[in-house]
GROMACS .gro file of C-alpha atoms in nm:
model
  326
    1MET     CA    1  -9.351   3.509  -1.684
    2ALA     CA    2  -9.448   3.201  -1.878
    3MET     CA    3  -9.235   3.090  -2.168
    4THR     CA    4  -9.368   2.860  -2.439
    5VAL     CA    5  -9.117   2.632  -2.612
    6SER     CA    6  -9.210   2.427  -2.915
    7LEU     CA    7  -9.014   2.099  -2.936
    8LEU     CA    8  -9.095   1.883  -3.235
    9PRO     CA    9  -9.100   1.590  -3.247
   10CYS     CA   10  -9.045   1.511  -2.875
   11SER     CA   11  -9.242   1.469  -2.557
   12THR     CA   12  -9.455   1.781  -2.494
   13ARG     CA   13  -9.494   1.691  -2.128
   14ALA     CA   14  -9.124   1.748  -2.047
   15ILE     CA   15  -9.112   2.090  -2.213
   16ILE     CA   16  -9.432   2.209  -2.045
   17ALA     CA   17  -9.301   2.096  -1.707
   18ALA     CA   18  -8.979   2.285  -1.766
   19THR     CA   19  -9.158   2.611  -1.861
   20GLU     CA   20  -9.410   2.599  -1.575
   21ARG     CA   21  -9.141   2.586  -1.303
   22PRO     CA   22  -9.042   2.902  -1.118
   23PHE     CA   23  -8.780   3.119  -1.284
   24HIS     CA   24  -8.501   3.037  -1.037
   25LYS     CA   25  -8.545   2.666  -1.120
   26ARG     CA   26  -8.567   2.700  -1.496
   27ASN     CA   27  -8.203   2.601  -1.545
   28THR     CA   28  -8.288   2.243  -1.434
   29PHE     CA   29  -8.435   2.025  -1.707
   30GLU     CA   30  -8.540   1.667  -1.740
   31ILE     CA   31  -8.355   1.536  -2.041
   32PRO     CA   32  -8.580   1.348  -2.280
   33ARG     CA   33  -8.455   1.044  -2.467
   34PHE     CA   34  -8.440   1.077  -2.843
   35SER     CA   35  -8.450   0.802  -3.091
   36GLY     CA   36  -8.221   0.942  -3.361
   37ALA     CA   37  -7.945   1.191  -3.434
   38GLY     CA   38  -8.158   1.378  -3.691
   39ARG     CA   39  -8.448   1.425  -3.457
   40PHE     CA   40  -8.203   1.534  -3.188
   41ALA     CA   41  -8.048   1.801  -3.411
   42ARG     CA   42  -8.384   1.931  -3.524
   43SER     CA   43  -8.508   1.951  -3.166
   44ILE     CA   44  -8.200   2.147  -3.058
   45THR     CA   45  -8.238   2.387  -3.350
   46SER     CA   46  -8.609   2.441  -3.274
   47VAL     CA   47  -8.542   2.512  -2.907
   48ARG     CA   48  -8.255   2.752  -2.985
   49CYS     CA   49  -8.452   2.944  -3.246
   50ARG     CA   50  -8.758   2.974  -3.026
   51ALA     CA   51  -8.557   3.095  -2.729
   52GLU     CA   52  -8.359   3.347  -2.932
   53ALA     CA   53  -8.685   3.483  -3.071
   54GLU     CA   54  -8.821   3.543  -2.722
   55GLY     CA   55  -8.483   3.684  -2.600
   56GLY     CA   56  -8.379   3.767  -2.243
   57GLU     CA   57  -8.349   3.495  -1.986
   58GLY     CA   58  -8.513   3.243  -2.212
   59ALA     CA   59  -8.211   3.251  -2.440
   60ASP     CA   60  -7.977   3.159  -2.150
   61VAL     CA   61  -8.204   2.878  -2.041
   62ALA     CA   62  -8.221   2.754  -2.397
   63LYS     CA   63  -7.840   2.754  -2.427
   64GLN     CA   64  -7.807   2.555  -2.104
   65PHE     CA   65  -8.071   2.316  -2.224
   66GLU     CA   66  -7.893   2.282  -2.558
   67GLN     CA   67  -7.559   2.203  -2.383
   68ILE     CA   68  -7.723   1.938  -2.164
   69LEU     CA   69  -7.885   1.779  -2.466
   70GLN     CA   70  -7.554   1.776  -2.654
   71ASN     CA   71  -7.374   1.606  -2.360
   72GLU     CA   72  -7.647   1.347  -2.330
   73ALA     CA   73  -7.639   1.282  -2.703
   74SER     CA   74  -7.257   1.243  -2.698
   75LYS     CA   75  -7.284   0.997  -2.412
   76ASN     CA   76  -7.550   0.797  -2.594
   77LEU     CA   77  -7.341   0.803  -2.912
   78VAL     CA   78  -7.029   0.678  -2.729
   79GLU     CA   79  -7.227   0.403  -2.559
   80SER     CA   80  -7.372   0.288  -2.889
   81LEU     CA   81  -7.028   0.287  -3.054
   82ALA     CA   82  -6.883   0.091  -2.760
   83GLU     CA   83  -7.159  -0.168  -2.789
   84LYS     CA   84  -7.091  -0.206  -3.159
   85VAL     CA   85  -6.714  -0.240  -3.098
   86MET     CA   86  -6.763  -0.504  -2.828
   87GLN     CA   87  -6.991  -0.702  -3.056
   88ASP     CA   88  -6.731  -0.703  -3.338
   89GLU     CA   89  -6.487  -1.000  -3.317
   90GLU     CA   90  -6.209  -0.817  -3.495
   91SER     CA   91  -6.249  -0.520  -3.261
   92LYS     CA   92  -6.236  -0.756  -2.964
   93ALA     CA   93  -5.909  -0.903  -3.093
   94LEU     CA   94  -5.764  -0.556  -3.144
   95LEU     CA   95  -5.865  -0.455  -2.793
   96GLN     CA   96  -5.705  -0.768  -2.651
   97ASP     CA   97  -5.386  -0.698  -2.846
   98LEU     CA   98  -5.396  -0.340  -2.721
   99ALA     CA   99  -5.435  -0.458  -2.362
  100ALA     CA  100  -5.148  -0.708  -2.404
  101ALA     CA  101  -4.928  -0.442  -2.561
  102THR     CA  102  -5.009  -0.205  -2.278
  103GLU     CA  103  -4.916  -0.472  -2.025
  104ARG     CA  104  -4.589  -0.540  -2.205
  105VAL     CA  105  -4.512  -0.169  -2.209
  106GLU     CA  106  -4.572  -0.149  -1.835
  107LYS     CA  107  -4.350  -0.451  -1.773
  108ALA     CA  108  -4.082  -0.300  -1.996
  109LYS     CA  109  -4.101   0.024  -1.799
  110LEU     CA  110  -4.062  -0.165  -1.472
  111GLU     CA  111  -3.771  -0.366  -1.611
  112MET     CA  112  -3.607  -0.048  -1.739
  113GLU     CA  113  -3.643   0.114  -1.398
  114ARG     CA  114  -3.494  -0.197  -1.236
  115THR     CA  115  -3.206  -0.194  -1.486
  116ASN     CA  116  -3.140   0.174  -1.417
  117ARG     CA  117  -3.129   0.105  -1.044
  118LEU     CA  118  -2.887  -0.183  -1.098
  119GLU     CA  119  -2.666   0.035  -1.318
  120GLN     CA  120  -2.661   0.304  -1.052
  121GLU     CA  121  -2.570   0.048  -0.785
  122ILE     CA  122  -2.294  -0.098  -1.006
  123LEU     CA  123  -2.160   0.251  -1.073
  124TYR     CA  124  -2.161   0.325  -0.700
  125VAL     CA  125  -1.975   0.000  -0.624
  126GLU     CA  126  -1.719   0.075  -0.897
  127ASN     CA  127  -1.661   0.421  -0.754
  128GLN     CA  128  -1.615   0.275  -0.407
  129MET     CA  129  -1.370   0.013  -0.539
  130ALA     CA  130  -1.173   0.281  -0.724
  131ARG     CA  131  -1.157   0.489  -0.407
  132ILE     CA  132  -1.040   0.188  -0.203
  133ILE     CA  133  -0.774   0.101  -0.462
  134ALA     CA  134  -0.652   0.461  -0.465
  135GLU     CA  135  -0.630   0.463  -0.085
  136GLN     CA  136  -0.445   0.127  -0.093
  137ASN     CA  137  -0.195   0.260  -0.347
  138LEU     CA  138  -0.142   0.569  -0.135
  139ALA     CA  139  -0.085   0.353   0.173
  140ASP     CA  140   0.162   0.132  -0.018
  141SER     CA  141   0.355   0.436  -0.135
  142LEU     CA  142   0.367   0.572   0.221
  143VAL     CA  143   0.489   0.235   0.352
  144ALA     CA  144   0.758   0.224   0.082
  145GLU     CA  145   0.871   0.575   0.175
  146VAL     CA  146   0.884   0.480   0.543
  147GLU     CA  147   1.085   0.166   0.466
  148LYS     CA  148   1.328   0.369   0.256
  149ASP     CA  149   1.365   0.621   0.537
  150VAL     CA  150   1.433   0.338   0.782
  151GLN     CA  151   1.699   0.189   0.554
  152ASP     CA  152   1.862   0.528   0.510
  153ALA     CA  153   1.858   0.580   0.886
  154GLU     CA  154   2.016   0.238   0.943
  155GLN     CA  155   2.291   0.315   0.692
  156GLU     CA  156   2.356   0.650   0.855
  157LEU     CA  157   2.365   0.482   1.197
  158ARG     CA  158   2.619   0.224   1.080
  159ALA     CA  159   2.830   0.497   0.921
  160ALA     CA  160   2.815   0.699   1.243
  161GLU     CA  161   2.917   0.397   1.451
  162LEU     CA  162   3.209   0.326   1.218
  163ALA     CA  163   3.314   0.690   1.227
  164LEU     CA  164   3.297   0.686   1.607
  165VAL     CA  165   3.515   0.374   1.632
  166THR     CA  166   3.758   0.518   1.382
  167ALA     CA  167   3.771   0.851   1.562
  168ARG     CA  168   3.844   0.678   1.891
  169ALA     CA  169   4.125   0.485   1.720
  170GLY     CA  170   4.264   0.812   1.583
  171GLY     CA  171   4.234   0.712   1.217
  172VAL     CA  172   4.032   0.804   0.910
  173THR     CA  173   3.716   0.658   0.761
  174GLU     CA  174   3.692   0.434   0.458
  175ASN     CA  175   3.544   0.712   0.249
  176GLN     CA  176   3.856   0.920   0.285
  177LYS     CA  177   4.146   0.879   0.048
  178VAL     CA  178   4.430   0.736   0.246
  179ASP     CA  179   4.658   0.650  -0.045
  180SER     CA  180   4.710   1.005  -0.163
  181GLU     CA  181   5.008   1.210  -0.058
  182THR     CA  182   4.785   1.474   0.100
  183SER     CA  183   4.626   1.237   0.353
  184TYR     CA  184   4.886   0.963   0.411
  185ASP     CA  185   5.190   1.038   0.626
  186LYS     CA  186   5.450   0.765   0.564
  187ASP     CA  187   5.694   0.882   0.830
  188LEU     CA  188   5.426   0.893   1.097
  189ASP     CA  189   5.300   0.553   0.982
  190ARG     CA  190   5.648   0.401   1.027
  191LEU     CA  191   5.659   0.544   1.376
  192GLU     CA  192   5.321   0.389   1.460
  193SER     CA  193   5.443   0.054   1.324
  194GLY     CA  194   5.746   0.078   1.552
  195LYS     CA  195   5.518   0.139   1.849
  196ALA     CA  196   5.310  -0.166   1.757
  197ALA     CA  197   5.626  -0.379   1.728
  198ALA     CA  198   5.749  -0.261   2.068
  199VAL     CA  199   5.416  -0.327   2.240
  200SER     CA  200   5.389  -0.673   2.085
  201ALA     CA  201   5.749  -0.762   2.174
  202ILE     CA  202   5.712  -0.653   2.535
  203ALA     CA  203   5.379  -0.834   2.579
  204GLY     CA  204   5.508  -1.151   2.412
  205THR     CA  205   5.827  -1.156   2.619
  206LEU     CA  206   5.636  -1.111   2.944
  207SER     CA  207   5.395  -1.389   2.852
  208SER     CA  208   5.686  -1.626   2.772
  209LEU     CA  209   5.860  -1.583   3.110
  210PRO     CA  210   5.639  -1.833   3.295
  211PHE     CA  211   5.725  -2.099   3.039
  212LEU     CA  212   6.098  -2.032   3.083
  213LEU     CA  213   6.067  -2.071   3.459
  214VAL     CA  214   5.869  -2.392   3.433
  215SER     CA  215   6.116  -2.550   3.188
  216GLY     CA  216   6.385  -2.552   3.461
  217ASP     CA  217   6.670  -2.457   3.231
  218GLU     CA  218   6.949  -2.255   3.383
  219PHE     CA  219   7.007  -1.910   3.253
  220GLY     CA  220   7.247  -1.950   2.968
  221ILE     CA  221   7.278  -1.924   2.597
  222GLY     CA  222   6.970  -2.143   2.535
  223PRO     CA  223   6.717  -1.935   2.727
  224LEU     CA  224   6.863  -1.615   2.588
  225LEU     CA  225   6.827  -1.740   2.231
  226SER     CA  226   6.472  -1.852   2.304
  227THR     CA  227   6.388  -1.513   2.451
  228GLY     CA  228   6.545  -1.336   2.154
  229GLY     CA  229   6.337  -1.548   1.918
  230VAL     CA  230   6.022  -1.454   2.108
  231ILE     CA  231   6.111  -1.085   2.092
  232ALA     CA  232   6.182  -1.095   1.716
  233SER     CA  233   5.872  -1.301   1.640
  234CYS     CA  234   5.644  -1.076   1.846
  235ALA     CA  235   5.791  -0.756   1.698
  236LEU     CA  236   5.730  -0.886   1.346
  237TYR     CA  237   5.384  -0.995   1.453
  238GLY     CA  238   5.306  -0.647   1.588
  239VAL     CA  239   5.394  -0.474   1.259
  240THR     CA  240   5.208  -0.734   1.052
  241TYR     CA  241   4.904  -0.732   1.281
  242ARG     CA  242   4.868  -0.354   1.242
  243TYR     CA  243   4.860  -0.385   0.863
  244ILE     CA  244   4.623  -0.686   0.876
  245ILE     CA  245   4.363  -0.530   1.104
  246ARG     CA  246   4.377  -0.177   0.958
  247ARG     CA  247   4.045  -0.013   1.064
  248ASP     CA  248   3.847  -0.334   1.121
  249LEU     CA  249   3.889  -0.331   1.497
  250ASP     CA  250   3.579  -0.537   1.574
  251ASN     CA  251   3.662  -0.834   1.349
  252ILE     CA  252   3.731  -1.113   1.600
  253HIS     CA  253   3.787  -1.376   1.330
  254LEU     CA  254   4.057  -1.169   1.164
  255LYS     CA  255   4.236  -1.107   1.493
  256SER     CA  256   4.229  -1.469   1.609
  257GLY     CA  257   4.328  -1.592   1.263
  258ALA     CA  258   4.639  -1.374   1.262
  259ALA     CA  259   4.746  -1.501   1.606
  260VAL     CA  260   4.686  -1.868   1.518
  261ALA     CA  261   4.874  -1.835   1.189
  262PHE     CA  262   5.188  -1.693   1.355
  263ALA     CA  263   5.169  -1.950   1.635
  264LEU     CA  264   5.147  -2.241   1.390
  265VAL     CA  265   5.438  -2.113   1.183
  266ARG     CA  266   5.661  -2.072   1.489
  267GLY     CA  267   5.554  -2.403   1.647
  268ILE     CA  268   5.594  -2.608   1.329
  269ALA     CA  269   5.937  -2.454   1.275
  270GLN     CA  270   6.043  -2.563   1.624
  271VAL     CA  271   5.915  -2.919   1.577
  272ASP     CA  272   6.086  -2.945   1.241
  273ALA     CA  273   6.418  -2.820   1.380
  274VAL     CA  274   6.414  -3.071   1.669
  275SER     CA  275   6.318  -3.364   1.443
  276MET     CA  276   6.605  -3.286   1.207
  277GLN     CA  277   6.856  -3.284   1.496
  278VAL     CA  278   6.757  -3.601   1.688
  279GLY     CA  279   6.573  -3.804   1.425
  280PHE     CA  280   6.212  -3.910   1.432
  281PRO     CA  281   6.047  -4.126   1.555
  282ALA     CA  282   6.323  -4.363   1.667
  283GLN     CA  283   6.520  -4.108   1.868
  284GLY     CA  284   6.431  -3.792   2.059
  285ALA     CA  285   6.058  -3.851   2.100
  286GLU     CA  286   6.064  -3.661   2.425
  287LYS     CA  287   6.223  -3.355   2.267
  288VAL     CA  288   5.974  -3.362   1.979
  289LEU     CA  289   5.693  -3.366   2.235
  290MET     CA  290   5.848  -3.068   2.408
  291ALA     CA  291   5.862  -2.885   2.075
  292SER     CA  292   5.491  -2.953   2.028
  293LEU     CA  293   5.425  -2.803   2.368
  294ASN     CA  294   5.628  -2.503   2.258
  295ALA     CA  295   5.382  -2.459   1.970
  296SER     CA  296   5.098  -2.415   2.221
  297GLU     CA  297   5.327  -2.174   2.407
  298SER     CA  298   5.358  -1.971   2.084
  299LEU     CA  299   4.978  -1.955   2.053
  300PHE     CA  300   4.949  -1.818   2.407
  301ILE     CA  301   5.225  -1.563   2.342
  302PHE     CA  302   5.067  -1.427   2.023
  303ILE     CA  303   4.718  -1.413   2.174
  304PHE     CA  304   4.856  -1.214   2.470
  305ALA     CA  305   5.036  -0.980   2.227
  306THR     CA  306   4.711  -0.936   2.032
  307LEU     CA  307   4.521  -0.833   2.345
  308ALA     CA  308   4.794  -0.587   2.438
  309MET     CA  309   4.792  -0.422   2.093
  310ASP     CA  310   4.410  -0.396   2.090
  311PHE     CA  311   4.422  -0.226   2.427
  312CYS     CA  312   4.684   0.022   2.307
  313MET     CA  313   4.492   0.103   1.987
  314THR     CA  314   4.168   0.167   2.174
  315ARG     CA  315   4.359   0.393   2.416
  316SER     CA  316   4.522   0.574   2.119
  317ILE     CA  317   4.874   0.476   2.231
  318PHE     CA  318   4.937   0.403   1.864
  319SER     CA  319   4.706   0.432   1.561
  320PRO     CA  320   4.598   0.158   1.324
  321TYR     CA  321   4.703   0.170   0.961
  322PRO     CA  322   4.685   0.408   0.776
  323VAL     CA  323   4.768   0.730   0.959
  324ARG     CA  324   4.636   1.057   0.824
  325ARG     CA  325   4.851   1.365   0.795
  326PRO     CA  326   4.798   1.603   1.091
   0.00000   0.00000   0.00000
C-alpha cells in the first residue's frame, strides 16, 4: 500500500523515496537537513498529522520518523551551541578555568588518597609499637618476678644451711629467743662451759709438754707452776671462746683472733715479769729472749686448744652458747 506524506517546506525527493520503499523497510529514513528550528517544527507537525489521519502502520512510521528528526535536530542544536561557545573568548576562559579546577580536584583526590594511606600505615606502626612495648613490659615483669624468686630461694638456702650447721652443733637458730626463761637453760649452759674449759685445758696442757721437754728443766716447782699456769689459762680460754664464738662456727677470723689475743696477753705478761726481775736491757737479755719464745709457745697452745674445741663442738661433745632447754 502506498502512503503519501506531505512535508512542507522540505525536500520532496526524500519523502517520496521513503514512501515508495517496501513496507518492511519503511522504518528506515534518510534524514533531511533543515535550515531552521521553525521549519523543523512545522515539518514534524505536518508529518505527524498526516500520518495520524491515515492511521495504522503509517502512524508508527511517522512516530519513528519524528523521533529521528528530533534527535538529529538536538544534535545540530548542540553542535551550533558548542561552536558559539568556542568562538566566545569569555566562554573559552571559563572552560579553561573549569578544566584547571577539574585537574586540581583530581590532584586533591589523589593527595587525599595518599594521605589516607599514610595515616593507615602510621596507625598500623603505632599499633605494632604499642604491642611491642606491652610485650616488653610483660617480659620485664616476668624477669623481675624470676629475680625475686631467685633471691627468695637464696635466702631460704642460706637459712637452711645455717639451720643445718646449728642443728649439727646441737643449738638453736638466731630466730629463736634464747634469752627467755622458756628457751635458755642456765644450769645446762654452765655444764657445757665446764666441758669447754676441760677440753681446752687438756688440749693446751698436752700441747705444752713438748716445750717443757725441750727446755731441759728438771721436774720441780718451776715446771709445775708453768704447767698450772697453762691449765688455768687454757680453761679460762675455753669458757671465753665458747661465749665468743656462740653459733658462728664458720668464722675463721673470729676464731684466730681469739687465740692470738690470749697468746699475746700471756706472752707479754711473761716478758714483763722477767724484765722486772732481771732488769732490761743491761741484764738478763737471754731470759727476756726466752720469755719472747714463750709467747710463741702460748700462741701454739691456744691454737691447738681452739682446734680441739671446734672438733668437740662439731661432734656434739659440748654445745656452743646458748643452750636451749630440752
